Amino acid sequence: MREPPPATKAPISEREFLDALPAVNTSCTTLAVLWVLRNEPLDMRPLGHYPEELFTEEAPRRLIEAFQRRLA
């Protein structure tokens, strides 16, 4: 807000109301930031979930399975 809140319950003019609102670019920036923060990333995956077969050796696979069991 660009103006302090009213001190009384007296009616205000439309101009006073519009002067109190934040600037359009401030509102747009705030909405853009909130939109980014509320959306989950498209490439998000749960901790310990590896859909690709990146680890083929036995030792890493055992460690991953133990890690997944601890998470469960």
Short mmCIF file of N, CA and C in Angstrom, two decimals:
data_model
loop_
_atom_site.label_atom_id
_atom_site.label_comp_id
_atom_site.label_asym_id
_atom_site.label_seq_id
_atom_site.Cartn_x
_atom_site.Cartn_y
_atom_site.Cartn_z
N MET A 1 0.83 -1.17 0.00
CA MET A 1 0.00 0.00 0.00
C MET A 1 0.89 1.25 0.00
N ARG A 2 0.43 2.23 -0.72
CA ARG A 2 1.21 3.47 -0.83
C ARG A 2 0.76 4.54 0.15
N GLU A 3 -0.34 4.34 0.82
CA GLU A 3 -0.85 5.31 1.79
C GLU A 3 -1.12 4.57 3.10
N PRO A 4 -1.03 5.27 4.23
CA PRO A 4 -1.35 4.61 5.50
C PRO A 4 -2.84 4.27 5.57
N PRO A 5 -3.21 3.32 6.39
CA PRO A 5 -4.63 2.98 6.50
C PRO A 5 -5.42 4.15 7.06
N PRO A 6 -6.70 4.23 6.74
CA PRO A 6 -7.50 5.35 7.23
C PRO A 6 -7.62 5.31 8.76
N ALA A 7 -7.63 6.47 9.35
CA ALA A 7 -7.72 6.58 10.81
C ALA A 7 -9.18 6.56 11.27
N THR A 8 -10.11 6.86 10.36
CA THR A 8 -11.52 6.89 10.72
C THR A 8 -12.31 6.04 9.74
N LYS A 9 -13.56 5.81 10.07
CA LYS A 9 -14.44 5.03 9.21
C LYS A 9 -15.16 5.90 8.18
N ALA A 10 -14.73 7.11 8.02
CA ALA A 10 -15.38 8.04 7.09
C ALA A 10 -15.21 7.53 5.66
N PRO A 11 -16.20 7.75 4.81
CA PRO A 11 -16.08 7.32 3.42
C PRO A 11 -14.93 8.05 2.72
N ILE A 12 -14.33 7.37 1.77
CA ILE A 12 -13.23 7.97 1.01
C ILE A 12 -13.64 8.04 -0.45
N SER A 13 -12.96 8.89 -1.17
CA SER A 13 -13.28 9.03 -2.59
C SER A 13 -12.60 7.91 -3.37
N GLU A 14 -13.04 7.75 -4.60
CA GLU A 14 -12.42 6.75 -5.47
C GLU A 14 -10.95 7.07 -5.70
N ARG A 15 -10.63 8.34 -5.84
CA ARG A 15 -9.25 8.77 -6.06
C ARG A 15 -8.37 8.39 -4.87
N GLU A 16 -8.87 8.60 -3.65
CA GLU A 16 -8.11 8.25 -2.44
C GLU A 16 -7.90 6.73 -2.38
N PHE A 17 -8.92 6.00 -2.76
CA PHE A 17 -8.81 4.54 -2.78
C PHE A 17 -7.75 4.08 -3.78
N LEU A 18 -7.80 4.62 -4.98
CA LEU A 18 -6.83 4.24 -6.01
C LEU A 18 -5.41 4.67 -5.65
N ASP A 19 -5.28 5.82 -4.99
CA ASP A 19 -3.95 6.27 -4.57
C ASP A 19 -3.34 5.36 -3.51
N ALA A 20 -4.17 4.69 -2.75
CA ALA A 20 -3.67 3.81 -1.69
C ALA A 20 -3.20 2.46 -2.23
N LEU A 21 -3.69 2.05 -3.38
CA LEU A 21 -3.30 0.75 -3.94
C LEU A 21 -1.85 0.77 -4.41
N PRO A 22 -1.18 -0.39 -4.36
CA PRO A 22 0.21 -0.43 -4.83
C PRO A 22 0.27 -0.21 -6.34
N ALA A 23 1.45 0.13 -6.82
CA ALA A 23 1.66 0.35 -8.25
C ALA A 23 1.42 -0.96 -9.00
N VAL A 24 1.02 -0.84 -10.25
CA VAL A 24 0.70 -2.02 -11.06
C VAL A 24 1.92 -2.94 -11.19
N ASN A 25 3.11 -2.38 -11.43
CA ASN A 25 4.29 -3.23 -11.60
C ASN A 25 4.63 -3.96 -10.30
N THR A 26 4.37 -3.35 -9.15
CA THR A 26 4.60 -4.02 -7.87
C THR A 26 3.64 -5.19 -7.71
N SER A 27 2.38 -4.98 -8.06
CA SER A 27 1.38 -6.05 -7.98
C SER A 27 1.74 -7.19 -8.92
N CYS A 28 2.15 -6.86 -10.13
CA CYS A 28 2.52 -7.89 -11.11
C CYS A 28 3.73 -8.69 -10.65
N THR A 29 4.72 -8.01 -10.10
CA THR A 29 5.91 -8.70 -9.60
C THR A 29 5.55 -9.63 -8.45
N THR A 30 4.72 -9.16 -7.54
CA THR A 30 4.29 -9.98 -6.40
C THR A 30 3.54 -11.22 -6.89
N LEU A 31 2.62 -11.03 -7.83
CA LEU A 31 1.87 -12.17 -8.36
C LEU A 31 2.78 -13.16 -9.08
N ALA A 32 3.76 -12.67 -9.82
CA ALA A 32 4.68 -13.55 -10.53
C ALA A 32 5.51 -14.37 -9.54
N VAL A 33 5.99 -13.73 -8.48
CA VAL A 33 6.78 -14.45 -7.48
C VAL A 33 5.93 -15.50 -6.79
N LEU A 34 4.71 -15.16 -6.42
CA LEU A 34 3.83 -16.13 -5.77
C LEU A 34 3.50 -17.29 -6.69
N TRP A 35 3.31 -17.03 -7.97
CA TRP A 35 3.02 -18.11 -8.92
C TRP A 35 4.19 -19.06 -9.02
N VAL A 36 5.40 -18.53 -9.07
CA VAL A 36 6.60 -19.39 -9.16
C VAL A 36 6.76 -20.20 -7.89
N LEU A 37 6.53 -19.59 -6.74
CA LEU A 37 6.72 -20.30 -5.48
C LEU A 37 5.69 -21.37 -5.23
N ARG A 38 4.48 -21.23 -5.74
CA ARG A 38 3.44 -22.22 -5.45
C ARG A 38 3.49 -23.42 -6.41
N ASN A 39 4.13 -23.28 -7.54
CA ASN A 39 4.19 -24.37 -8.51
C ASN A 39 5.36 -25.30 -8.20
N GLU A 40 5.09 -26.58 -8.28
CA GLU A 40 6.16 -27.56 -8.11
C GLU A 40 6.95 -27.64 -9.42
N PRO A 41 8.24 -27.86 -9.31
CA PRO A 41 9.01 -28.02 -10.54
C PRO A 41 8.54 -29.24 -11.32
N LEU A 42 8.58 -29.15 -12.64
CA LEU A 42 8.10 -30.25 -13.47
C LEU A 42 9.01 -31.47 -13.37
N ASP A 43 10.28 -31.26 -13.02
CA ASP A 43 11.19 -32.39 -12.93
C ASP A 43 11.37 -32.88 -11.50
N MET A 44 10.45 -32.49 -10.60
CA MET A 44 10.56 -32.91 -9.21
C MET A 44 10.28 -34.40 -9.07
N ARG A 45 11.06 -35.05 -8.25
CA ARG A 45 10.81 -36.45 -7.94
C ARG A 45 11.10 -36.67 -6.46
N PRO A 46 10.46 -37.66 -5.86
CA PRO A 46 10.65 -37.89 -4.44
C PRO A 46 12.09 -38.28 -4.10
N LEU A 47 12.49 -37.97 -2.89
CA LEU A 47 13.82 -38.31 -2.42
C LEU A 47 14.01 -39.83 -2.46
N GLY A 48 15.10 -40.27 -3.05
CA GLY A 48 15.41 -41.69 -3.12
C GLY A 48 14.78 -42.41 -4.31
N HIS A 49 14.09 -41.69 -5.16
CA HIS A 49 13.43 -42.29 -6.33
C HIS A 49 14.30 -42.02 -7.56
N TYR A 50 14.78 -43.08 -8.17
CA TYR A 50 15.66 -42.96 -9.33
C TYR A 50 15.05 -43.73 -10.50
N PRO A 51 14.23 -43.07 -11.35
CA PRO A 51 13.57 -43.80 -12.43
C PRO A 51 14.53 -44.31 -13.50
N GLU A 52 15.64 -43.58 -13.71
CA GLU A 52 16.59 -44.03 -14.71
C GLU A 52 17.52 -45.08 -14.08
N GLU A 53 18.00 -45.97 -14.89
CA GLU A 53 18.94 -46.99 -14.42
C GLU A 53 20.36 -46.44 -14.53
N LEU A 54 20.70 -45.50 -13.64
CA LEU A 54 22.02 -44.90 -13.67
C LEU A 54 23.05 -45.73 -12.93
N PHE A 55 22.59 -46.48 -11.94
CA PHE A 55 23.49 -47.27 -11.11
C PHE A 55 23.26 -48.75 -11.42
N THR A 56 24.21 -49.36 -12.08
CA THR A 56 24.04 -50.76 -12.47
C THR A 56 24.91 -51.70 -11.65
N GLU A 57 25.94 -51.19 -10.97
CA GLU A 57 26.80 -52.05 -10.16
C GLU A 57 26.05 -52.48 -8.90
N GLU A 58 26.45 -53.58 -8.35
CA GLU A 58 25.75 -54.15 -7.19
C GLU A 58 25.89 -53.28 -5.94
N ALA A 59 27.08 -52.76 -5.67
CA ALA A 59 27.30 -51.98 -4.44
C ALA A 59 26.40 -50.73 -4.38
N PRO A 60 26.35 -49.89 -5.41
CA PRO A 60 25.45 -48.73 -5.35
C PRO A 60 23.98 -49.12 -5.26
N ARG A 61 23.61 -50.21 -5.93
CA ARG A 61 22.21 -50.64 -5.89
C ARG A 61 21.82 -51.06 -4.47
N ARG A 62 22.72 -51.73 -3.76
CA ARG A 62 22.44 -52.13 -2.37
C ARG A 62 22.29 -50.89 -1.49
N LEU A 63 23.17 -49.92 -1.69
CA LEU A 63 23.08 -48.69 -0.90
C LEU A 63 21.77 -47.94 -1.17
N ILE A 64 21.37 -47.89 -2.42
CA ILE A 64 20.11 -47.22 -2.78
C ILE A 64 18.94 -47.95 -2.15
N GLU A 65 18.93 -49.26 -2.21
CA GLU A 65 17.83 -50.03 -1.61
C GLU A 65 17.77 -49.83 -0.11
N ALA A 66 18.94 -49.80 0.56
CA ALA A 66 18.97 -49.56 2.01
C ALA A 66 18.45 -48.15 2.31
N PHE A 67 18.84 -47.19 1.52
CA PHE A 67 18.38 -45.81 1.69
C PHE A 67 16.87 -45.72 1.52
N GLN A 68 16.33 -46.38 0.49
CA GLN A 68 14.89 -46.36 0.25
C GLN A 68 14.13 -47.05 1.39
N ARG A 69 14.69 -48.12 1.96
CA ARG A 69 14.04 -48.78 3.09
C ARG A 69 14.00 -47.84 4.30
N ARG A 70 15.10 -47.12 4.55
CA ARG A 70 15.12 -46.17 5.67
C ARG A 70 14.11 -45.04 5.46
N LEU A 71 13.96 -44.61 4.22
CA LEU A 71 12.97 -43.57 3.95
C LEU A 71 11.55 -44.06 4.17
N ALA A 72 11.31 -45.30 3.81
CA ALA A 72 9.95 -45.85 3.97
C ALA A 72 9.61 -45.97 5.44
#
